[in-house]
Amino acid sequence: MVKRRAEEEEAFERSQKKTRRSDEAEQGENEDEPKVKKVKEKGTKGAKGKKAEHVDAEEGQMEEEISSRVRRLGAAHLCEGSLMIGAVRDVTEEELTLNLPYNLLAYVQRSEVESCGGKMGCFESGDLVSAVILGALGAKKTRLEASLRPSLVNAGLATSTTKHGLKKHMWISAVVLEEEEHVFKLDLGLAPHFTGVLSKATETKVGKILMVMVQTVNSNGLVTCSGSNGSNSSSSPLKSEVTDLSLLKPGLLVSARVRSVAEEGLVVNFCGLTGVIHKHHLGVEKDESKESKDEDGDAKDSPFVKNQQLLGRVLAVLPAAPPIPPIVQLTLLPHLVEWLPADLEKQAVGDRLEGEILDFQRKYGCRVRCKTEGMIGFCPMSKLADQDQDVAAASVVDGQVAQYRVLSYNFLENTLVLTRRPADLLENTLVSVTELVPGQLVTGTVSKVADHGIHVKLSSYVTGHVHLRQLTDVPLASVPKRLSVGSKVKCRVLHVHQARRQLTLTAKKSLVQSDFQLTSNSSAMLNMVLIGYVSSIHDYGAMVSFYGGARGLIPKKDMEAEEAPALGMAVKCRVVNVDRKTSTCRILLSLNLENGLSAADMEVKDVSVARTGSVVKVKAIHAGPDGIVVKFGEMDVREGTGGGSGGLGYIPIPHLSDDLDVAKSKYRKISAEVPCGELSQAALSSSTFKLHERGVVLARGHIPGYTKDAVEKQAAFVLISLKQSLVLASQAGSFVNQVADLQEGRFYSGYVKEVRDFGALICVGSWRLAGVAHKFELANRFVEDAGSVVSAGQSVRALVKNVDTQKHRFEADLRPTAVTDKTLLEREAEALRLSLTERNLEEIFPKGKSGKTLLPGSMVHAEVTKIEAYGLVLSVKGITAVALKENMPMKELKGMTVGKSLRCTILDFNAETGILDVSLQPELLEKHGKPQKGMELSVLPALSKKSYVICWSPKPAAVLFAPPYTPSTWKVPLKTLLHSAESPMVIFCPCQPKDKKDRWGAIPRISRPEEELQIGSPVKMRVRSIRGLQVLCAAPVNLQGHVHATQLVDVGEPGSECHPAMPLQNFGRPTKDAGIIEARILRMKQRSQKKVKIWHLELTCRPSLQLKDNIDSYEKALIRWSTLKPGMVVAAAVLSVQKKLLWMEVAPGIRGRVGVLDCSADLAVLQSLSEHFQVGQVLSARVLHVKSSQKELDLSLLPSESEESGRICVGRLNKLNETNASAASATVQLPGRRWGSVHMTELFDVWAKQPTNRLKVGSLVPVKLLSTPDDSEPNESKKSLQSKRCEVSLRWSQVQGTKEAEEEQRFFSVKELKESGAKKVSGYVSSSGPFGVFVALSRTLTGRIKLKALSETHVMKEAVAKLYPPGLLLRDITVVELNEETDQVELSLRDSTGNTLTAEQLSVGDIVSGKVKAVESFGLFVRLENSTIDAFVHKSEISDSASTAVTSYKVGTKVAGKIVKIDGHKVGLTIKPSEMEGVEDASDSDLQEFLTKSGTKRKVEKVEKQKQLKKAKKTRNAKQSEPEEPEEPEEPEEPEEPWKPLPKASSAAFEFADFKVDAASSSDASEHEEDGKDLKLSKRQKKAQRKEEQIDLQKREAENADGQWEYNPRSVEDFERLLLTKGDTSVVWIRYMAFHLKMSDLEKARQVAERAVKHVGFSESKERFNVWVAYLNLECTFGTEKTSEAVIQRATRHNDAKQVYMQLARIHERNKKTHLAVKAYETCTRKFPQSKKVWIAFLTFLYQNGDSEGARKVLPKGLSALPRRKHPLVVSRAAILEYQNGSPDRGRSILEGLLDSYPKRTDLWSVYFDAQIKALTPPKVPVPDFKEIRSLFRRCSVMSLKATKMRFFFKRWLDFETKWGDEQSQEEVRQKARDYVESQA
């Protein structure tokens, strides 16, 4: 045996428990094979010989151990951390499925891919990856979870301990992070300083995880990699040794040497390590290891020999517990060595094939060679035989041939996964969802029932899901009980999700039984009837889905029908339009199945007898009131014979002929031959009357005289017309069935369907397809009444103008127009000939003396009997004749006398009047020969009838009949052709030729645009019209162009236009020939329009481009989405002007928006955009933002100024934060998609309380940029800068550049504050807490007030946040310390001047006041006024009784107390009422002493004033000798003080909305004031009074400065000032009126009301109405009847009168004036009788006030006045009021009668249920009456209504039984519901 090399020894030592010493390893390194053999031969028994024997024994043991590792791996062998090569099998949204070696599967969760930057969408089936096993899940630990994260797969590479671990040609895992210009950037999952790059020669995409090969590694950690691109470099093995096992990774390409050949594979050495190769990865199809072996154990005939060099890849690395080495398996499979995906597309899943067994392994399965394609397959052990059978040994021997079926693929080992179980080989067994197609019918077994539906098992491999909505035609709330686990069910395949291996089925009965399944929109055909289900409902209609994603839309108008299907319901619909121009081939559906055909019928050529447009042969069997009923059979148009089955048809009277007179005559004739009567009796008729004319089918399922409210079912017929114009059109293929078949600009033969006020409805084929012809399109003259021009059923020639396929309509023009379509003219002439033949002129016209009929053109003698203005009245053989003056020469008329005999020519005869029409034209009296058919004649008009026109030809002389579509008169003979030479002669409809003028004029003719024109070529075109912002023009031949408004003028930089151009005005009003323009071509495009190729040119008329010949200049001028970039300057035209933005177009179809801030820098312009911008203006704009994929474009009209600090612009307030002084108090939107934040100190120059209350969100304000993001970080990208906010200021001094007041100055740094020398500052609290109060002095400077500096005494930490909330304004803060180094400012609120009250100035017994600072369980802490002293009130000193608790006082409550204890700085108070007695008896000296001590002058002045008032009262009472009145209570200083009583409210009070004001007020205050004025005050008192007035004045000024008047006005001045800013707000006016009423000044309140109703504008309708209601409330409460009536009359004139009377009634109702309220309601019902709200309010008032009889009298009056559709709501409301306030029995009878009329209204049933339940259950009655309620529910359960409505009844019944019933009653409801469902199935 050959001795191992040193590197092999070292590698082997790591896998053994006993290690060798290093010296023995070094010794073995120098020995080679010949020396070992020599020692053996000598057989020496020395030390060296024994040592060699020991080594040989160990080697043999190790060889056996290594050979035992050559085995097939299973899930149990894979532990956490195992590394393996895998191949992606399936990709879903949530996980990847990997093929691992030996047919194992692993699953990679989405998080394991995306956490490293990977994307699930980048993977495809067959991709090779390297994975690490995370663990096994499941009860049997068979589900393997894996990860592809490079950080886990590459763990141990290039760390701090293996800096040189990355070697050239080493394969590692990486994720593609981003794509750069020449390379891909990779994430290798290594140390942070390692970065990988991959050449773009490797095809990959960002987000993919792949294996790459290391090429180079530089010192900076840049790893250059290459991928598997088929080059030689990618097949280079690793040449260096692997010194650390952590560097060994799967996918590593290595060069190995065969060490030994084992039974299961090979043992090889590579890179100093030992690995194994299983026989399935040897790359050979036969297992050669079972051959005989030689003495060394090697196979004799094995293709592998010892020491053979091999090229392989590391397949798996399985870790083991030290010192056992890891198991390393290699692979020699060619596609893995070359790192190429497997090619398995030759065999599809489900295919059956024949295979030969290569080898069999027990517990695993057998490998099979497929004979058809020579591929290798694997059949698992479980798939060799059925589950209940054992595998026969003879069936798995090598070489055994059997039938197999493909189950799936193993992309890693390039093998097929097979099965040969007999059950799987059956034809009906499914093994994959890919074998199914949408629409296929399948049968399965229910395997699972869930709330959302059922799972149906189709086979052992395929399971489908049936959603709850797909179980029945009408969706149910739950799965039916018949569908239980194990039950059989038939389904159809809805969708096949191959990627997810999922199947969606439907079990709807109508879908399962349908004969045709629409699987693609392209398969739909017009009028095809389809069955689908409603998948979604939108505002525009309902989407109906079919199979495989096919779907269509039912428009909203069809879904508004009462029987429209609900969501999930099966629906039968008809295809009305198929738009094959779109990529998705959209189809439009209709619920109207008329004219619909099944798919089977659509495939047959001759669909049916009654198809629309088919020609039929008819026999009359019955005559109805307006038409006849016929039996018909299909006509063979070519042969002229009838065939096919017959049917019943209906022909209206006007459709019996093209001539309406003939039609009436024919109807009379037929009515005499067949029975007459109702159409319902037509089917019983046995009489027949054969009609010789052929008819054409207009529609199927037509109901004559259809009425929507018909009680009985109306008979439906096939609508047929005998108009020969339509029959000929059908034979010529011009009969139109669909709107898509119409062509604009073409003439059609049609008929008038209906005459309306606006015109007429015209049909040109099918009765269902109607267009509109407006009144001005009916004739060339003015038409006032359409009925005077056309009548229903009249035959017409229609010119189709506009066709709207979406709305299924068109516009038609009936005015006479020249027609060049010879086929149409011939059909019209033939139809007229047939119509005249039907008249039978031989019988109608009179006969002469010879008995010969006087036909048109006959010459007779006549005698003049009368001369009229219109012509002559003649007598022809006793028959009256008329010769119009148009039919005689003027010279004949001049010399005409009565009795003169004349020769004349007969024109026409009216059989009803018996009058002949004759002509005296001399040319007709001369004979020039007989005209021949096809001869060209020159004709003149003679007579115009409704069905034809009579013309005459001078030479040859003839009287001719023409269709009635010619002009009424013409003076010049018109040329036409003779259609019929037999009498009566018929000609083609003559038409007046148009003047042929050169419409192009001087426009050059371009015959070959593709050769003569190019981009930049000058062209001259004629302007045709102006459409939108484009000038449309044309030139010969077939050239159309358009010039956009932006291409008409040159523009400069944005903001430079003083007067924007209006280029479209230069073209004036669009006319037929609006002028000629000269332009240059920007773009050329050829399109096909009506089978004509037309060149469309996009032009430019910019002066700057007219002289340039460079094509690049024109390409740059052409604006596209792809050329738009941010910052680009373009010309833009105003498209529309809105309130807050402009829409502008920069090119045709490319429009952008300009925000209001980007329109101008002038605030006045922004406030009224419509006054400064007009549609059509062209301005220069700058692109701010463009997103071509979403078609979004933002523009700016402002100049491109840099966003530098100090710039003034206009912004819009977007958000306000009232209590945040540390961050942005306001957010401002700036121009250019920028945002700014405003610090609270930058809102106003003055230090104002709550400054944000003065601002309004959405208002435009001028701002100044203080700092921008690019000021601090200039290297950031523009995109990141736009996302950051600027700092701006709203202060007027900053915006206008004025100087701020000294006391309002902001300090932005400590240095600036120090230099100013300011001792007092102001600011807003930014935050407060245990560390103090932080005050924002400016946006950049914040000061701190420590806790000890807040007060003279200790402040509790817990109370700081409540006392100093964020946003609180602090004035006159003392600056204590400035530190420039740390930029800190220390402040203090303690008064250092000595003006505040201190503890030394107080004494026991003093009366003081203050505010509660903190509330504790043991008492209160009170901050004394004008001091920093916090006094303590023990809980025992709060009240004389225990009724008042500590918690009744809140923080901030004002209290007054008496000092009971002073201990240093600690002050104790009592607020007991008993301790406060006797305070007023203090002497003046005591008060003066107290004033000296405390300095509280205001208290002294109040006490003095009280003493003066008491003395004055005593004096007055003594003089009048009256008993002493009780002492009046002291006027409370603050109305919110809780311990002082408030005045009681008067009984008569003014109340509106949230305001309540006393009607009367006390006059005590005025009496006190008068008493005070009579007293003489001392000097001390006068001085104290002046001080008090001065303090009050200062207080009011401070309140005005702080803005308190705005939210709490207290005087007339405050209200007047508030009205200047909020004059349109009704609340302010109402509070103003309430203020005067409180002062008992009714007259001033009226004056305010008058001002209010005149001041509030009409635009503020709601505010104006509120003011009028307040005025009404004022007069109705305090005024007289006369004044209130006057206000009512005025209010009704200025407001909605109904609302005024309703409010008036409510006012009287609140004031308890019932008679006035009734009067107001009666007036309202009289004026507005059709308003249900008025009647309901009146009824509610009467019932609630106990007048039930009056309400019952009012109800019939209301119903007689209201429309019928409003009756149910009013009656149901009256019934509810009867239940609540009247008689429940009467209410029940009312509802019963109402439901008799509306039995299907579930809302009325719901009202009935609620009323009955409330009336018959507690608390209304003590004992509930369930029998009455249940009888009502049982009555509803047997009704025959729709499923959705019945579901409502059962649900209400079940809800009732759930609350009041038991299990038995609930089961009764469920059983009733089940019975109903089964009856509907």
Coordinates of C-alpha atoms in Angstrom, one line a residue, residues 73-87 96-101 104-109 112 129-137 141-149 152-154 250 315-319 412:
L73 CA -27.5 11.4 2.5
G74 CA -30.9 11.7 4.1
A75 CA -32.7 14.3 6.0
A76 CA -31.5 12.8 9.3
H77 CA -27.8 13.3 8.2
L78 CA -28.3 17.1 7.7
C79 CA -27.8 19.1 10.8
E80 CA -27.8 22.8 11.5
G81 CA -24.9 24.4 9.6
S82 CA -24.7 21.9 6.8
L83 CA -23.6 23.5 3.5
M84 CA -24.9 22.1 0.2
I85 CA -25.4 23.0 -3.4
G86 CA -29.0 23.5 -4.3
A87 CA -31.2 24.3 -7.4
L96 CA -38.3 29.2 -2.5
T97 CA -38.2 25.4 -2.9
L98 CA -34.7 24.0 -3.5
N99 CA -33.7 20.7 -4.9
L100 CA -30.9 19.2 -2.7
P101 CA -28.7 16.2 -3.5
L104 CA -34.1 16.1 -0.8
L105 CA -36.1 19.3 -0.7
A106 CA -35.4 22.5 1.4
Y107 CA -37.4 25.6 1.8
V108 CA -36.1 29.2 1.9
Q109 CA -38.3 31.8 3.5
E112 CA -33.9 34.8 4.3
V129 CA -27.2 28.3 -5.4
S130 CA -25.3 27.5 -2.3
A131 CA -27.4 27.1 0.8
V132 CA -27.0 26.5 4.5
I133 CA -29.4 24.3 6.5
L134 CA -31.0 26.1 9.4
G135 CA -32.9 23.1 10.9
A136 CA -35.7 20.6 10.4
L137 CA -39.3 21.2 11.2
K141 CA -38.2 16.5 11.3
T142 CA -38.5 16.1 7.5
R143 CA -39.1 19.7 6.4
L144 CA -35.7 21.3 6.0
E145 CA -35.4 25.0 6.4
A146 CA -32.5 26.7 4.6
S147 CA -31.0 30.1 4.0
L148 CA -29.1 31.7 1.0
R149 CA -27.6 34.6 3.0
L152 CA -24.1 32.5 6.6
V153 CA -22.9 30.6 3.6
N154 CA -19.5 32.4 3.5
P250 CA -19.9 24.1 -1.5
L315 CA -21.3 19.1 -3.2
A316 CA -21.9 19.2 0.5
V317 CA -20.0 19.9 3.7
L318 CA -21.6 18.3 6.8
P319 CA -20.1 19.4 10.1
L412 CA -29.8 19.8 -9.2

